[in-house]
């Protein structure tokens, strides 16, 4: 029984490490979100993640639910990200911690207050969908707590 338990633990660790390495590779590239209602307008986010830990994101606001007619507002964000430990999200899905350091947050050529923030989030790639946690992961919103549940209603697809 002891040997069987040891084999199970080794297999579980190997599976977790393989999943973690797979997510690293799957995350790299360009992603585009669904069109989502936000602040009386609609929003679509295009984000890119590089293998060396850099990200960039462009949030474009639209007047229509199809995200075809822009209202001229765009927010650009970039910085570094680090994938952390694997975890089981509140819904039972396998996810990973991700820490995002926002180096720049700009709209209309103006630096926005979010520059310099650290975001503590969780992510998963399920059925080719990049899914983040159900809260922004910002200190001011979550009190420093990392989201524990994935937001399956708003996700991105690889481009």
mmCIF file of C-alpha atoms in Angstrom:
data_model
loop_
_atom_site.group_PDB
_atom_site.id
_atom_site.type_symbol
_atom_site.label_atom_id
_atom_site.label_comp_id
_atom_site.label_asym_id
_atom_site.label_seq_id
_atom_site.Cartn_x
_atom_site.Cartn_y
_atom_site.Cartn_z
ATOM 1 C CA UNK A 1 0.000 0.000 0.000
ATOM 2 C CA UNK A 2 2.862 2.364 0.846
ATOM 3 C CA UNK A 3 4.489 1.788 -2.565
ATOM 4 C CA UNK A 4 1.166 2.293 -4.324
ATOM 5 C CA UNK A 5 0.688 5.632 -2.518
ATOM 6 C CA UNK A 6 4.218 6.739 -3.487
ATOM 7 C CA UNK A 7 3.555 5.864 -7.138
ATOM 8 C CA UNK A 8 0.277 7.834 -6.995
ATOM 9 C CA UNK A 9 2.033 10.905 -5.525
ATOM 10 C CA UNK A 10 4.811 10.758 -8.152
ATOM 11 C CA UNK A 11 2.224 10.422 -10.945
ATOM 12 C CA UNK A 12 0.195 13.345 -9.550
ATOM 13 C CA UNK A 13 3.282 15.585 -9.352
ATOM 14 C CA UNK A 14 4.356 14.606 -12.884
ATOM 15 C CA UNK A 15 0.859 15.321 -14.227
ATOM 16 C CA UNK A 16 0.777 18.715 -12.483
ATOM 17 C CA UNK A 17 4.222 19.621 -13.854
ATOM 18 C CA UNK A 18 3.221 18.515 -17.373
ATOM 19 C CA UNK A 19 0.017 20.609 -17.165
ATOM 20 C CA UNK A 20 2.029 23.619 -15.947
ATOM 21 C CA UNK A 21 4.537 23.317 -18.819
ATOM 22 C CA UNK A 22 1.678 22.863 -21.299
ATOM 23 C CA UNK A 23 -0.031 26.066 -20.093
ATOM 24 C CA UNK A 24 3.250 27.989 -20.498
ATOM 25 C CA UNK A 25 3.352 26.983 -24.175
ATOM 26 C CA UNK A 26 -0.383 27.409 -24.795
ATOM 27 C CA UNK A 27 -0.472 30.921 -23.299
ATOM 28 C CA UNK A 28 2.217 32.297 -25.625
ATOM 29 C CA UNK A 29 0.667 34.173 -28.549
ATOM 30 C CA UNK A 30 -2.163 36.582 -29.343
ATOM 31 C CA UNK A 31 -5.659 36.290 -27.829
ATOM 32 C CA UNK A 32 -8.924 38.143 -28.487
ATOM 33 C CA UNK A 33 -11.799 38.334 -26.017
ATOM 34 C CA UNK A 34 -15.511 38.159 -26.543
ATOM 35 C CA UNK A 35 -17.379 41.433 -26.947
ATOM 36 C CA UNK A 36 -18.601 42.358 -23.454
ATOM 37 C CA UNK A 37 -20.929 45.054 -22.129
ATOM 38 C CA UNK A 38 -18.891 47.473 -20.000
ATOM 39 C CA UNK A 39 -19.769 50.877 -18.535
ATOM 40 C CA UNK A 40 -22.641 51.550 -20.959
ATOM 41 C CA UNK A 41 -20.493 50.592 -23.961
ATOM 42 C CA UNK A 42 -18.973 47.349 -25.196
ATOM 43 C CA UNK A 43 -15.401 46.140 -24.837
ATOM 44 C CA UNK A 44 -13.047 43.753 -26.640
ATOM 45 C CA UNK A 45 -9.530 43.018 -25.405
ATOM 46 C CA UNK A 46 -6.685 41.810 -27.594
ATOM 47 C CA UNK A 47 -3.751 40.541 -25.562
ATOM 48 C CA UNK A 48 -0.370 38.966 -26.307
ATOM 49 C CA UNK A 49 1.877 36.887 -24.095
ATOM 50 C CA UNK A 50 5.516 36.199 -24.993
ATOM 51 C CA UNK A 51 7.600 33.190 -23.963
ATOM 52 C CA UNK A 52 10.003 35.515 -22.097
ATOM 53 C CA UNK A 53 7.329 36.867 -19.723
ATOM 54 C CA UNK A 54 6.065 40.049 -21.400
ATOM 55 C CA UNK A 55 2.429 40.880 -22.072
ATOM 56 C CA UNK A 56 0.573 43.617 -23.893
ATOM 57 C CA UNK A 57 -3.147 44.289 -24.018
ATOM 58 C CA UNK A 58 -5.303 46.654 -26.032
ATOM 59 C CA UNK A 59 -8.841 47.305 -24.807
ATOM 60 C CA UNK A 60 -11.102 48.891 -27.427
ATOM 61 C CA UNK A 61 -14.541 50.273 -26.545
ATOM 62 C CA UNK A 62 -17.486 50.046 -28.953
ATOM 63 C CA UNK A 63 -21.002 51.446 -29.191
ATOM 64 C CA UNK A 64 -22.584 48.191 -30.428
ATOM 65 C CA UNK A 65 -22.949 44.635 -29.086
ATOM 66 C CA UNK A 66 -21.135 43.211 -32.132
ATOM 67 C CA UNK A 67 -18.017 45.314 -31.380
ATOM 68 C CA UNK A 68 -17.963 46.784 -34.889
ATOM 69 C CA UNK A 69 -18.433 50.535 -34.239
ATOM 70 C CA UNK A 70 -15.658 51.913 -32.034
ATOM 71 C CA UNK A 71 -16.338 54.954 -29.881
ATOM 72 C CA UNK A 72 -12.679 55.992 -30.180
ATOM 73 C CA UNK A 73 -11.582 54.984 -26.675
ATOM 74 C CA UNK A 74 -8.641 52.579 -26.408
ATOM 75 C CA UNK A 75 -6.544 51.577 -23.411
ATOM 76 C CA UNK A 76 -3.079 50.105 -23.914
ATOM 77 C CA UNK A 77 -1.375 48.123 -21.169
ATOM 78 C CA UNK A 78 1.959 46.310 -21.090
ATOM 79 C CA UNK A 79 4.425 44.847 -18.655
ATOM 80 C CA UNK A 80 5.643 41.518 -17.309
ATOM 81 C CA UNK A 81 3.838 38.415 -16.133
ATOM 82 C CA UNK A 82 4.862 35.390 -14.091
ATOM 83 C CA UNK A 83 3.014 32.106 -13.892
ATOM 84 C CA UNK A 84 2.883 30.694 -10.372
ATOM 85 C CA UNK A 85 1.730 27.488 -8.806
ATOM 86 C CA UNK A 86 -1.034 25.261 -10.082
ATOM 87 C CA UNK A 87 -4.269 25.197 -8.116
ATOM 88 C CA UNK A 88 -7.801 23.902 -8.232
ATOM 89 C CA UNK A 89 -10.272 26.723 -8.867
ATOM 90 C CA UNK A 90 -13.540 26.946 -6.922
ATOM 91 C CA UNK A 91 -15.378 25.140 -9.759
ATOM 92 C CA UNK A 92 -12.945 22.203 -9.631
ATOM 93 C CA UNK A 93 -10.959 23.230 -12.743
ATOM 94 C CA UNK A 94 -7.183 23.123 -12.881
ATOM 95 C CA UNK A 95 -5.790 26.683 -13.021
ATOM 96 C CA UNK A 96 -2.555 28.594 -12.466
ATOM 97 C CA UNK A 97 -1.662 31.682 -10.530
ATOM 98 C CA UNK A 98 -0.486 34.574 -12.686
ATOM 99 C CA UNK A 99 1.065 37.781 -11.380
ATOM 100 C CA UNK A 100 0.999 40.760 -13.727
ATOM 101 C CA UNK A 101 3.198 43.843 -13.276
ATOM 102 C CA UNK A 102 1.630 46.744 -15.184
ATOM 103 C CA UNK A 103 4.487 48.891 -16.502
ATOM 104 C CA UNK A 104 2.353 51.151 -18.680
ATOM 105 C CA UNK A 105 -1.354 51.954 -18.842
ATOM 106 C CA UNK A 106 -2.170 54.588 -21.472
ATOM 107 C CA UNK A 107 -5.271 56.016 -23.142
ATOM 108 C CA UNK A 108 -5.292 58.874 -25.652
ATOM 109 C CA UNK A 109 -1.575 59.457 -25.042
ATOM 110 C CA UNK A 110 -2.134 59.964 -21.292
ATOM 111 C CA UNK A 111 -0.671 57.769 -18.585
ATOM 112 C CA UNK A 112 -3.500 56.309 -16.451
ATOM 113 C CA UNK A 113 -3.336 55.705 -12.684
ATOM 114 C CA UNK A 114 -3.063 51.890 -13.018
ATOM 115 C CA UNK A 115 0.559 52.040 -14.111
ATOM 116 C CA UNK A 116 2.811 50.346 -11.559
ATOM 117 C CA UNK A 117 0.069 48.104 -10.149
ATOM 118 C CA UNK A 118 0.544 44.431 -9.480
ATOM 119 C CA UNK A 119 -2.359 42.183 -10.390
ATOM 120 C CA UNK A 120 -2.794 38.809 -8.657
ATOM 121 C CA UNK A 121 -4.953 36.638 -10.918
ATOM 122 C CA UNK A 122 -5.668 33.030 -11.879
ATOM 123 C CA UNK A 123 -5.925 31.652 -15.411
ATOM 124 C CA UNK A 124 -6.785 28.465 -17.217
ATOM 125 C CA UNK A 125 -6.978 27.388 -20.831
ATOM 126 C CA UNK A 126 -10.026 25.158 -21.197
ATOM 127 C CA UNK A 127 -11.385 24.040 -24.588
ATOM 128 C CA UNK A 128 -9.015 26.530 -26.297
ATOM 129 C CA UNK A 129 -10.437 29.412 -24.231
ATOM 130 C CA UNK A 130 -8.198 31.632 -22.083
ATOM 131 C CA UNK A 131 -10.176 32.213 -18.892
ATOM 132 C CA UNK A 132 -9.201 34.586 -16.079
ATOM 133 C CA UNK A 133 -10.541 34.761 -12.540
ATOM 134 C CA UNK A 134 -13.923 36.303 -11.797
ATOM 135 C CA UNK A 135 -12.454 39.416 -10.089
ATOM 136 C CA UNK A 136 -9.906 41.948 -11.401
ATOM 137 C CA UNK A 137 -7.185 40.879 -8.963
ATOM 138 C CA UNK A 138 -6.419 44.491 -8.036
ATOM 139 C CA UNK A 139 -5.539 45.393 -4.442
ATOM 140 C CA UNK A 140 -8.222 48.108 -4.343
ATOM 141 C CA UNK A 141 -10.941 45.667 -5.476
ATOM 142 C CA UNK A 142 -10.034 42.355 -3.834
ATOM 143 C CA UNK A 143 -7.996 43.563 -0.849
ATOM 144 C CA UNK A 144 -4.997 41.648 -2.135
ATOM 145 C CA UNK A 145 -6.858 38.342 -2.407
ATOM 146 C CA UNK A 146 -6.341 36.325 -5.581
ATOM 147 C CA UNK A 147 -9.613 35.279 -7.279
ATOM 148 C CA UNK A 148 -10.421 31.607 -6.704
ATOM 149 C CA UNK A 149 -13.196 31.169 -9.270
ATOM 150 C CA UNK A 150 -12.853 31.325 -13.070
ATOM 151 C CA UNK A 151 -15.090 33.619 -15.141
ATOM 152 C CA UNK A 152 -16.389 31.273 -17.847
ATOM 153 C CA UNK A 153 -18.696 33.988 -19.264
ATOM 154 C CA UNK A 154 -15.854 36.232 -20.498
ATOM 155 C CA UNK A 155 -12.935 34.541 -22.216
ATOM 156 C CA UNK A 156 -10.484 34.963 -25.086
ATOM 157 C CA UNK A 157 -9.644 32.793 -28.080
ATOM 158 C CA UNK A 158 -6.228 32.443 -29.669
ATOM 159 C CA UNK A 159 -5.789 34.337 -32.928
#
